[in-house]
């Protein structure tokens, strides 16, 4: 008999919740993309193969503002560069090799990284990553299709309130880190928020977020506390090494 208890674990529960909530924001992207001049097929293609919301919105934002496609792509690549740093961390944590690592690389975004790093061990991290990637990826593409197809009927996407989904999810993910991280975590978070708020009125969309990420450099000063997943993984690797 199949054991369905795994479906009730925090890794799956949190991943499904985040995937559905954030995936719904694809409605806003689909509508924005078509309004900017993309066809519904192009909007869905972008969500399927690019699969990183900030970069996608940056791309269509530049195009909608009259900018060139080259400028839009460069901006999208700049915003997506942070996923490379996420990938370096997750590569060690998940421990996949070969084709599995290549497939997983496509799913390395803010949400999948956050829910994966929040897990206590490698098995839970892998389960959280697979679940969040599958659920969020599916909902993101489907809601992009719905939003793109319904553009003629939805003229004010802000009225849907989808713009608050992402920030609300990240606040929920950030709170446990702040509660357990101590004064340095609060200082880094406050510095990042301050940079973003101070530069938002003067810089193009997306750039304040990149600048606020520089606040994380403060965390490099002094020893950093190990995450539960990292600690458990290292202990497991040491045990396996002793056995060999």
Coordinates of N, CA, C and O in Angstrom, one line a residue, residues 146-222:
X146 N -4.2 31.9 -18.7 CA -5.5 32.4 -18.4 C -5.4 34.0 -18.5 O -6.3 34.6 -19.1
X147 N -4.4 34.6 -17.9 CA -4.3 36.0 -17.9 C -4.1 36.6 -19.3 O -4.6 37.6 -19.7
X148 N -3.3 35.9 -20.1 CA -3.0 36.3 -21.5 C -4.3 36.2 -22.3 O -4.5 37.1 -23.2
X149 N -5.0 35.2 -22.1 CA -6.3 35.0 -22.9 C -7.4 35.9 -22.5 O -8.3 36.2 -23.3
X150 N -7.3 36.4 -21.2 CA -8.4 37.2 -20.7 C -8.1 38.7 -20.7 O -8.8 39.5 -20.1
X151 N -7.0 39.1 -21.4 CA -6.6 40.5 -21.4 C -7.7 41.5 -21.8 O -7.8 42.6 -21.2
X152 N -8.5 41.1 -22.8 CA -9.5 42.0 -23.3 C -10.6 42.3 -22.2 O -11.3 43.3 -22.3
X153 N -10.7 41.4 -21.3 CA -11.7 41.6 -20.2 C -11.2 42.1 -18.9 O -12.0 42.5 -18.1
X154 N -9.9 42.1 -18.8 CA -9.3 42.6 -17.5 C -8.4 43.8 -17.9 O -7.3 43.6 -18.4
X155 N -8.9 44.9 -17.6 CA -8.2 46.2 -17.9 C -7.3 46.7 -16.8 O -6.4 47.5 -17.0
X156 N -7.7 46.4 -15.6 CA -6.9 46.9 -14.4 C -6.4 45.7 -13.6 O -7.2 45.2 -12.7
X157 N -5.2 45.2 -13.8 CA -4.7 44.0 -13.1 C -4.4 44.3 -11.7 O -4.5 43.4 -10.8
X158 N -4.2 45.6 -11.3 CA -3.9 45.9 -9.9 C -5.2 45.7 -9.1 O -5.1 45.5 -7.9
X159 N -6.4 45.8 -9.7 CA -7.6 45.6 -9.0 C -7.7 44.2 -8.5 O -8.5 43.9 -7.5
X160 N -7.0 43.2 -9.1 CA -7.0 41.8 -8.6 C -6.2 41.6 -7.3 O -6.4 40.6 -6.7
X161 N -5.4 42.5 -7.0 CA -4.6 42.4 -5.8 C -3.5 41.4 -5.9 O -2.9 41.0 -4.9
X162 N -3.1 41.0 -7.1 CA -2.1 39.9 -7.3 C -0.7 40.5 -7.0 O 0.3 39.7 -6.8
X163 N -0.5 41.8 -7.0 CA 0.8 42.4 -6.7 C 1.3 42.2 -5.3 O 2.5 42.4 -5.0
X164 N 0.4 41.8 -4.4 CA 0.8 41.7 -3.0 C 1.1 40.2 -2.7 O 1.6 39.9 -1.5
X165 N 0.9 39.3 -3.6 CA 1.1 37.9 -3.3 C 2.5 37.6 -3.0 O 2.9 37.0 -2.0
X166 N 3.4 38.0 -3.9 CA 4.8 37.8 -3.7 C 5.4 38.3 -2.4 O 6.0 37.6 -1.6
X167 N 5.2 39.6 -2.1 CA 5.7 40.2 -0.9 C 5.1 39.5 0.4 O 5.8 39.3 1.4
X168 N 3.8 39.1 0.3 CA 3.2 38.5 1.5 C 3.9 37.1 1.7 O 4.1 36.7 2.9
X169 N 4.1 36.4 0.7 CA 4.8 35.1 0.8 C 6.2 35.2 1.4 O 6.6 34.5 2.3
X170 N 6.9 36.2 0.9 CA 8.3 36.4 1.4 C 8.3 36.9 2.9 O 9.2 36.5 3.7
X171 N 7.3 37.7 3.3 CA 7.3 38.1 4.7 C 7.0 36.9 5.6 O 7.6 36.7 6.7
X172 N 6.2 35.9 5.1 CA 5.9 34.7 5.8 C 7.2 33.8 6.0 O 7.4 33.2 7.0
X173 N 8.0 33.8 4.9 CA 9.2 33.0 4.9 C 10.3 33.7 5.7 O 11.2 33.0 6.3
X174 N 10.3 35.0 5.7 CA 11.3 35.8 6.4 C 11.2 35.8 7.9 O 12.2 35.7 8.6
X175 N 10.0 35.7 8.4 CA 9.8 35.9 9.9 C 10.5 34.8 10.7 O 11.1 35.1 11.7
X176 N 10.4 33.5 10.3 CA 11.1 32.5 11.1 C 12.6 32.7 11.1 O 13.3 32.5 12.1
X177 N 13.2 33.2 10.0 CA 14.6 33.5 9.9 C 15.0 34.7 10.8 O 16.0 34.6 11.5
X178 N 14.1 35.7 10.9 CA 14.4 36.8 11.8 C 14.3 36.4 13.2 O 15.1 36.8 14.1
X179 N 13.3 35.6 13.6 CA 13.1 35.1 14.9 C 14.2 34.3 15.5 O 14.6 34.4 16.6
X180 N 14.9 33.5 14.6 CA 15.9 32.6 15.0 C 17.3 33.2 14.7 O 18.3 32.6 15.2
X181 N 17.4 34.2 13.9 CA 18.7 34.7 13.4 C 19.5 35.6 14.3 O 20.7 35.8 14.1
X182 N 18.8 36.2 15.2 CA 19.5 37.1 16.1 C 19.6 38.5 15.6 O 19.1 38.9 14.5
X183 N 20.4 39.4 16.3 CA 20.5 40.8 15.9 C 21.1 41.0 14.5 O 20.6 42.0 13.8
X184 N 22.0 40.2 14.1 CA 22.6 40.4 12.8 C 21.5 40.2 11.7 O 21.5 41.0 10.7
X185 N 20.7 39.2 11.8 CA 19.6 39.0 10.8 C 18.7 40.2 10.7 O 18.3 40.6 9.7
X186 N 18.3 40.8 11.9 CA 17.5 42.0 11.9 C 18.2 43.1 11.3 O 17.6 43.9 10.5
X187 N 19.5 43.3 11.5 CA 20.2 44.4 11.0 C 20.3 44.3 9.4 O 20.1 45.3 8.7
X188 N 20.6 43.1 8.9 CA 20.7 42.9 7.5 C 19.4 43.1 6.8 O 19.3 43.8 5.8
X189 N 18.3 42.6 7.4 CA 17.0 42.8 6.8 C 16.6 44.3 6.8 O 16.1 44.8 5.8
X190 N 16.9 44.9 7.9 CA 16.5 46.4 8.0 C 17.3 47.2 7.0 O 16.8 48.1 6.4
X191 N 18.6 46.9 6.8 CA 19.4 47.6 5.9 C 19.0 47.4 4.5 O 18.9 48.3 3.7
X192 N 18.6 46.1 4.1 CA 18.1 45.8 2.8 C 16.8 46.5 2.5 O 16.6 47.1 1.4
X193 N 15.9 46.5 3.5 CA 14.6 47.2 3.3 C 14.8 48.7 3.1 O 14.2 49.4 2.3
X194 N 15.7 49.3 3.9 CA 16.0 50.7 3.9 C 16.6 51.1 2.5 O 16.2 52.1 1.9
X195 N 17.5 50.3 2.0 CA 18.1 50.6 0.6 C 17.0 50.6 -0.4 O 17.0 51.4 -1.3
X196 N 16.1 49.6 -0.4 CA 15.1 49.4 -1.4 C 14.1 50.6 -1.3 O 13.7 51.2 -2.3
X197 N 13.7 51.0 -0.1 CA 12.7 52.1 0.1 C 13.4 53.4 -0.4 O 12.7 54.3 -1.0
X198 N 14.6 53.6 -0.1 CA 15.3 54.9 -0.4 C 15.5 55.1 -1.9 O 15.5 56.2 -2.4
X199 N 15.7 54.0 -2.6 CA 16.1 54.1 -4.0 C 14.9 53.9 -5.0 O 15.0 54.2 -6.1
X200 N 13.8 53.3 -4.5 CA 12.7 53.1 -5.3 C 12.1 54.3 -6.1 O 11.8 54.2 -7.3
X201 N 12.1 55.5 -5.5 CA 11.5 56.6 -6.2 C 12.4 57.1 -7.3 O 12.0 57.9 -8.2
X202 N 13.7 56.7 -7.3 CA 14.7 57.3 -8.2 C 15.2 56.3 -9.3 O 15.8 56.8 -10.3
X203 N 15.1 55.0 -9.1 CA 15.7 54.0 -10.0 C 14.6 53.2 -10.7 O 13.5 53.1 -10.2
X204 N 15.0 52.6 -11.8 CA 14.0 51.8 -12.6 C 13.6 50.6 -11.7 O 14.3 50.2 -10.8
X205 N 12.4 50.0 -12.0 CA 11.9 48.9 -11.3 C 12.9 47.7 -11.4 O 13.5 47.4 -12.4
X206 N 13.1 47.0 -10.3 CA 14.0 45.9 -10.2 C 15.4 46.3 -9.7 O 16.0 45.5 -9.0
X207 N 15.9 47.5 -10.0 CA 17.2 47.9 -9.5 C 17.3 48.0 -8.0 O 18.3 47.6 -7.4
X208 N 16.3 48.7 -7.4 CA 16.3 48.7 -5.9 C 16.4 47.4 -5.2 O 17.1 47.3 -4.2
X209 N 15.8 46.4 -5.8 CA 15.9 45.0 -5.2 C 17.3 44.5 -5.3 O 17.8 43.9 -4.3
X210 N 18.0 44.8 -6.4 CA 19.4 44.3 -6.6 C 20.3 45.1 -5.6 O 21.2 44.5 -5.0
X211 N 20.1 46.3 -5.4 CA 20.9 47.1 -4.4 C 20.6 46.6 -3.0 O 21.6 46.5 -2.2
X212 N 19.4 46.3 -2.7 CA 19.1 45.9 -1.3 C 19.7 44.6 -1.0 O 20.0 44.3 0.1
X213 N 19.9 43.8 -2.1 CA 20.6 42.5 -1.9 C 22.0 42.6 -1.4 O 22.6 41.7 -0.8
X214 N 22.6 43.8 -1.7 CA 24.0 44.1 -1.3 C 24.1 44.1 0.3 O 25.2 43.9 0.8
X215 N 23.0 44.3 0.9 CA 23.0 44.3 2.4 C 23.4 42.9 2.9 O 23.9 42.8 4.0
X216 N 23.2 41.9 2.1 CA 23.6 40.5 2.5 C 25.1 40.4 2.7 O 25.6 39.5 3.4
X217 N 25.9 41.3 2.1 CA 27.3 41.3 2.3 C 27.7 41.4 3.7 O 28.8 40.9 4.1
X218 N 26.9 42.1 4.5 CA 27.2 42.2 5.9 C 27.2 40.9 6.6 O 28.0 40.7 7.6
X219 N 26.5 39.9 6.1 CA 26.4 38.6 6.7 C 27.8 37.9 6.5 O 28.0 36.9 7.2
X220 N 28.6 38.3 5.6 CA 29.9 37.7 5.4 C 30.9 38.1 6.5 O 32.0 37.5 6.6
X221 N 30.6 39.1 7.2 CA 31.5 39.5 8.3 C 31.3 38.6 9.5 O 30.2 38.6 10.2
X222 N 32.3 37.9 9.9 CA 32.2 37.0 11.0 C 31.6 35.7 10.6 O 31.1 35.5 9.5

